[in-house]
């Protein structure tokens, strides 16, 4: 967590089909067992959808049996330890903030992953603003994913200059809404950033992601650890408050009455 570097090689297992909660839970358990972490080690998980307080609210590209499921509870049952789940783009953004292109930066950081769609993450002073879904802004009356995603460039056979024009409109709208201090572009196409980023004229600095496919992994791991730390601090504070309250009540019961 200090450097964001892997301590072991990746271990990859194919996503089960159908990818139901139980099937995915069994798969995640196999991955965790491979690394044999301490029971005290929290597990970070990314999910391609809206996750609010551990509950899946919206996930158009996965098995719909996930909707309404508390994914943290399901995964906790399978791996036997604390689990923290967050949106996949949020995890990537957090990873880039801590260890990548935004390392050491302040203010508002915006990450857009350009691929089949547009994933988005907003980090404000080090805190992730979850589930922003800014990939669905309307640009000229069209969903931004249909207009500016990398898949749109391929589908409409746009050259780099034409696609840069689409990105210019998209990122200008993002700037109008949230005034980011830094914009990071992720996704596989970010490897070709020299073809399109120099063509953009924006108020904010815009840079390619540095961690690429590792961003979501390290971001999820860090988010799980930090969430666990905050939860432990909260539990300690509540226990201290309860102890003080009990002591105060006990003092009232034993205090002598005035004669």
Coordinates of N, CA and C in Angstrom, one line a residue, residues 88-210:
X88 N -15.9 -0.1 -10.7 CA -14.6 -0.3 -11.3 C -13.9 0.9 -11.7
X89 N -14.6 1.9 -12.2 CA -14.0 3.2 -12.6 C -13.5 3.9 -11.4
X90 N -14.3 3.9 -10.3 CA -13.9 4.6 -9.1 C -12.6 4.0 -8.5
X91 N -12.5 2.6 -8.6 CA -11.3 2.0 -8.1 C -10.1 2.4 -9.0
X92 N -10.2 2.5 -10.3 CA -9.2 2.9 -11.2 C -8.7 4.3 -10.9
X93 N -9.7 5.2 -10.7 CA -9.4 6.6 -10.4 C -8.7 6.7 -9.1
X94 N -9.1 5.9 -8.1 CA -8.4 6.0 -6.8 C -7.0 5.5 -6.9
X95 N -6.8 4.5 -7.7 CA -5.4 3.9 -7.9 C -4.5 5.0 -8.6
X96 N -5.1 5.6 -9.6 CA -4.3 6.7 -10.3 C -4.0 7.9 -9.3
X97 N -5.0 8.2 -8.5 CA -4.8 9.3 -7.5 C -3.7 9.0 -6.5
X98 N -3.7 7.7 -6.0 CA -2.7 7.4 -5.0 C -1.3 7.1 -5.5
X99 N -1.2 6.4 -6.7 CA 0.0 5.8 -7.1 C 0.4 6.2 -8.6
X100 N -0.5 6.8 -9.3 CA -0.3 7.0 -10.7 C -0.2 8.4 -11.2
X101 N -1.0 8.8 -12.2 CA -0.8 10.1 -12.9 C -1.2 11.3 -12.0
X102 N -2.0 11.0 -10.9 CA -2.4 12.1 -10.1 C -1.7 12.1 -8.7
X103 N -0.7 11.3 -8.6 CA 0.0 11.1 -7.3 C 0.5 12.4 -6.7
X104 N 0.1 12.7 -5.5 CA 0.5 13.9 -4.9 C -0.3 15.1 -5.2
X105 N -1.3 15.0 -6.1 CA -2.1 16.1 -6.5 C -3.2 16.4 -5.5
X106 N -3.7 17.7 -5.6 CA -4.8 18.1 -4.7 C -6.0 18.5 -5.5
X107 N -7.1 18.9 -4.8 CA -8.2 19.4 -5.5 C -9.1 18.3 -6.1
X108 N -9.6 18.6 -7.3 CA -10.6 17.7 -8.0 C -9.9 17.0 -9.1
X109 N -9.9 15.7 -9.1 CA -9.3 14.9 -10.1 C -10.4 14.1 -10.8
X110 N -10.4 14.1 -12.2 CA -11.4 13.4 -13.0 C -10.7 12.4 -13.8
X111 N -11.1 11.1 -13.7 CA -10.6 10.1 -14.6 C -11.7 9.6 -15.5
X112 N -11.4 9.5 -16.8 CA -12.3 8.9 -17.8 C -11.6 7.7 -18.4
X113 N -12.3 6.5 -18.4 CA -11.7 5.4 -19.1 C -12.5 5.2 -20.4
X114 N -11.8 5.3 -21.5 CA -12.4 5.3 -22.8 C -12.2 3.9 -23.4
X115 N -13.4 3.2 -23.6 CA -13.3 1.9 -24.1 C -14.6 1.6 -24.8
X116 N -15.3 0.5 -24.5 CA -16.6 0.2 -25.0 C -17.6 1.2 -24.6
X117 N -17.4 1.8 -23.4 CA -18.2 2.9 -22.9 C -17.2 3.9 -22.3
X118 N -17.7 4.8 -21.4 CA -16.9 5.7 -20.7 C -17.1 5.6 -19.2
X119 N -16.1 5.1 -18.5 CA -16.2 5.0 -17.1 C -15.7 6.3 -16.5
X120 N -16.2 6.7 -15.4 CA -15.8 8.0 -14.8 C -15.5 7.8 -13.3
X121 N -14.6 8.6 -12.8 CA -14.3 8.7 -11.4 C -13.9 10.1 -11.0
X122 N -14.5 10.6 -9.9 CA -14.2 11.9 -9.4 C -13.6 11.8 -8.0
X123 N -12.4 12.3 -7.8 CA -11.7 12.3 -6.5 C -11.6 13.7 -6.0
X124 N -12.1 14.0 -4.9 CA -12.0 15.4 -4.3 C -11.2 15.4 -3.0
X125 N -10.1 16.0 -3.1 CA -9.2 16.1 -1.9 C -8.9 14.7 -1.3
X126 N -8.7 13.7 -2.2 CA -8.4 12.4 -1.8 C -9.6 11.5 -1.5
X127 N -10.8 12.0 -1.6 CA -12.0 11.2 -1.3 C -12.7 10.9 -2.6
X128 N -13.1 9.6 -2.8 CA -13.8 9.2 -4.0 C -15.3 9.6 -3.9
X129 N -15.8 10.3 -4.9 CA -17.2 10.6 -5.0 C -17.8 9.5 -5.8
X130 N -18.5 8.5 -5.2 CA -18.8 7.3 -5.9 C -19.9 7.4 -6.9
X131 N -19.8 6.5 -7.9 CA -20.9 6.3 -8.9 C -21.3 7.6 -9.6
X132 N -20.3 8.3 -10.1 CA -20.6 9.6 -10.8 C -21.3 9.4 -12.2
X133 N -20.9 8.3 -12.9 CA -21.6 8.0 -14.2 C -21.6 9.1 -15.2
X134 N -20.5 9.9 -15.2 CA -20.4 11.0 -16.1 C -20.1 10.6 -17.6
X135 N -20.0 9.3 -17.8 CA -19.9 8.8 -19.1 C -21.3 8.9 -19.9
X136 N -22.3 9.2 -19.1 CA -23.6 9.3 -19.7 C -24.2 10.7 -19.9
X137 N -23.3 11.7 -19.9 CA -23.7 13.1 -20.2 C -24.2 13.1 -21.6
X138 N -25.1 14.0 -21.8 CA -25.6 14.2 -23.2 C -24.7 15.2 -23.9
X139 N -24.2 14.8 -25.1 CA -23.4 15.7 -25.9 C -24.1 15.8 -27.3
X140 N -24.5 17.0 -27.6 CA -25.3 17.2 -28.8 C -26.5 16.3 -28.8
X141 N -27.1 16.1 -27.7 CA -28.3 15.2 -27.6 C -28.1 13.7 -27.6
X142 N -26.8 13.3 -27.6 CA -26.4 11.9 -27.7 C -25.7 11.5 -26.4
X143 N -25.9 10.3 -25.9 CA -25.2 9.8 -24.7 C -23.7 9.8 -25.1
X144 N -22.9 10.3 -24.1 CA -21.5 10.5 -24.4 C -20.8 9.2 -24.7
X145 N -21.3 8.1 -24.2 CA -20.7 6.8 -24.6 C -20.8 6.5 -26.0
X146 N -22.0 6.9 -26.6 CA -22.2 6.7 -28.0 C -21.5 7.7 -28.9
X147 N -21.1 8.8 -28.3 CA -20.5 9.9 -29.0 C -19.0 9.9 -28.9
X148 N -18.4 9.6 -27.8 CA -17.0 9.8 -27.5 C -16.2 8.7 -27.0
X149 N -16.8 7.5 -26.8 CA -16.1 6.4 -26.3 C -15.2 5.9 -27.4
X150 N -14.2 5.1 -27.1 CA -13.3 4.5 -28.1 C -14.0 3.6 -29.1
X151 N -15.1 3.0 -28.6 CA -15.9 2.1 -29.5 C -16.6 3.0 -30.5
X152 N -17.0 4.2 -30.2 CA -17.6 5.1 -31.1 C -16.6 5.5 -32.3
X153 N -15.4 5.7 -31.9 CA -14.4 6.0 -32.9 C -14.3 4.9 -33.9
X154 N -14.3 3.6 -33.4 CA -14.2 2.5 -34.3 C -15.4 2.3 -35.1
X155 N -16.6 2.4 -34.4 CA -17.9 2.2 -35.1 C -18.1 3.1 -36.2
X156 N -17.7 4.4 -36.0 CA -18.0 5.4 -37.1 C -16.8 5.7 -37.9
X157 N -15.7 4.8 -37.7 CA -14.5 4.9 -38.5 C -13.9 6.4 -38.5
X158 N -13.8 6.9 -37.3 CA -13.3 8.3 -37.2 C -11.8 8.3 -37.2
X159 N -11.2 9.3 -37.8 CA -9.7 9.4 -37.7 C -9.4 10.1 -36.3
X160 N -8.2 10.2 -36.0 CA -7.8 10.7 -34.7 C -8.3 12.2 -34.5
X161 N -8.2 12.9 -35.6 CA -8.6 14.4 -35.5 C -10.1 14.5 -35.3
X162 N -10.9 13.6 -36.0 CA -12.3 13.7 -35.9 C -12.7 13.2 -34.5
X163 N -12.1 12.2 -34.0 CA -12.4 11.7 -32.6 C -12.0 12.7 -31.6
X164 N -10.9 13.4 -31.8 CA -10.5 14.4 -30.8 C -11.5 15.5 -30.7
X165 N -12.2 15.8 -31.8 CA -13.3 16.8 -31.8 C -14.4 16.4 -30.9
X166 N -14.7 15.1 -30.9 CA -15.8 14.5 -30.1 C -15.3 14.6 -28.6
X167 N -14.1 14.3 -28.4 CA -13.5 14.3 -27.0 C -13.5 15.8 -26.5
X168 N -13.2 16.7 -27.4 CA -13.1 18.1 -27.0 C -14.5 18.5 -26.4
X169 N -15.6 18.2 -27.1 CA -16.9 18.5 -26.6 C -17.2 17.8 -25.3
X170 N -16.8 16.6 -25.2 CA -17.1 15.8 -23.9 C -16.4 16.4 -22.7
X171 N -15.1 16.6 -22.9 CA -14.3 17.0 -21.7 C -14.6 18.5 -21.4
X172 N -15.0 19.3 -22.4 CA -15.4 20.7 -22.1 C -16.7 20.7 -21.3
X173 N -17.6 19.7 -21.5 CA -18.8 19.6 -20.7 C -18.5 19.2 -19.3
X174 N -17.5 18.3 -19.2 CA -17.1 17.9 -17.8 C -16.5 19.1 -17.1
X175 N -15.7 19.9 -17.8 CA -15.1 21.0 -17.2 C -16.1 22.0 -16.7
X176 N -17.1 22.2 -17.5 CA -18.2 23.1 -17.2 C -18.9 22.7 -15.9
X177 N -19.0 21.4 -15.7 CA -19.8 20.9 -14.6 C -19.0 20.8 -13.3
X178 N -17.8 20.3 -13.3 CA -17.1 20.0 -12.0 C -15.7 20.8 -11.9
X179 N -15.3 21.5 -12.9 CA -14.1 22.3 -12.8 C -12.9 21.4 -12.2
X180 N -12.5 20.4 -12.9 CA -11.4 19.5 -12.4 C -10.0 20.3 -12.4
X181 N -9.2 19.9 -11.5 CA -7.8 20.4 -11.5 C -6.9 19.6 -12.4
X182 N -7.4 18.3 -12.6 CA -6.6 17.4 -13.5 C -7.6 16.4 -14.1
X183 N -7.4 16.1 -15.4 CA -8.1 15.1 -16.1 C -7.2 14.0 -16.5
X184 N -7.5 12.8 -16.2 CA -6.7 11.6 -16.6 C -7.5 10.7 -17.5
X185 N -6.9 10.3 -18.6 CA -7.5 9.5 -19.6 C -7.0 8.1 -19.5
X186 N -7.9 7.1 -19.2 CA -7.5 5.7 -19.1 C -8.1 4.9 -20.2
X187 N -8.0 3.6 -20.1 CA -8.5 2.7 -21.1 C -7.4 2.3 -22.1
X188 N -7.5 1.2 -22.8 CA -6.5 0.7 -23.7 C -6.0 1.8 -24.7
X189 N -6.9 2.7 -25.1 CA -6.6 3.7 -26.1 C -5.6 4.7 -25.6
X190 N -5.5 4.8 -24.3 CA -4.6 5.8 -23.7 C -3.2 5.5 -24.0
X191 N -2.9 4.3 -24.5 CA -1.5 4.0 -24.9 C -1.2 4.8 -26.2
X192 N -2.2 5.2 -26.9 CA -2.0 6.0 -28.1 C -2.3 7.5 -27.9
X193 N -2.1 7.9 -26.7 CA -2.5 9.3 -26.3 C -1.9 10.4 -27.1
X194 N -0.7 10.1 -27.7 CA 0.0 11.2 -28.5 C -0.8 11.5 -29.8
X195 N -1.7 10.6 -30.1 CA -2.5 10.8 -31.4 C -3.6 11.7 -31.2
X196 N -4.1 11.9 -29.9 CA -5.3 12.7 -29.7 C -5.2 13.7 -28.6
X197 N -4.5 13.5 -27.5 CA -4.5 14.4 -26.4 C -3.9 15.8 -26.8
X198 N -2.9 15.8 -27.6 CA -2.3 17.2 -28.0 C -3.3 18.0 -28.8
X199 N -4.3 17.4 -29.4 CA -5.3 18.1 -30.2 C -6.4 18.8 -29.3
X200 N -6.4 18.5 -28.0 CA -7.5 19.0 -27.1 C -7.0 20.3 -26.5
X201 N -8.0 21.3 -26.5 CA -7.7 22.6 -25.9 C -8.7 22.7 -24.7
X202 N -8.1 22.5 -23.5 CA -8.9 22.5 -22.3 C -8.3 23.4 -21.2
X203 N -9.2 23.8 -20.3 CA -8.7 24.6 -19.2 C -7.8 23.8 -18.2
X204 N -8.2 22.6 -18.1 CA -7.5 21.7 -17.1 C -6.4 20.9 -17.8
X205 N -5.3 20.6 -17.1 CA -4.3 19.7 -17.6 C -4.9 18.3 -17.9
X206 N -4.6 17.7 -19.0 CA -5.1 16.4 -19.3 C -3.9 15.5 -19.6
X207 N -3.9 14.3 -19.0 CA -2.7 13.4 -19.1 C -3.2 12.0 -19.2
X208 N -2.4 11.1 -19.8 CA -2.7 9.7 -19.9 C -2.6 9.0 -18.5
X209 N -3.3 7.9 -18.3 CA -3.2 7.1 -17.1 C -1.8 6.5 -17.1
X210 N -1.3 6.2 -15.9 CA 0.0 5.6 -15.8 C -0.1 4.1 -15.5

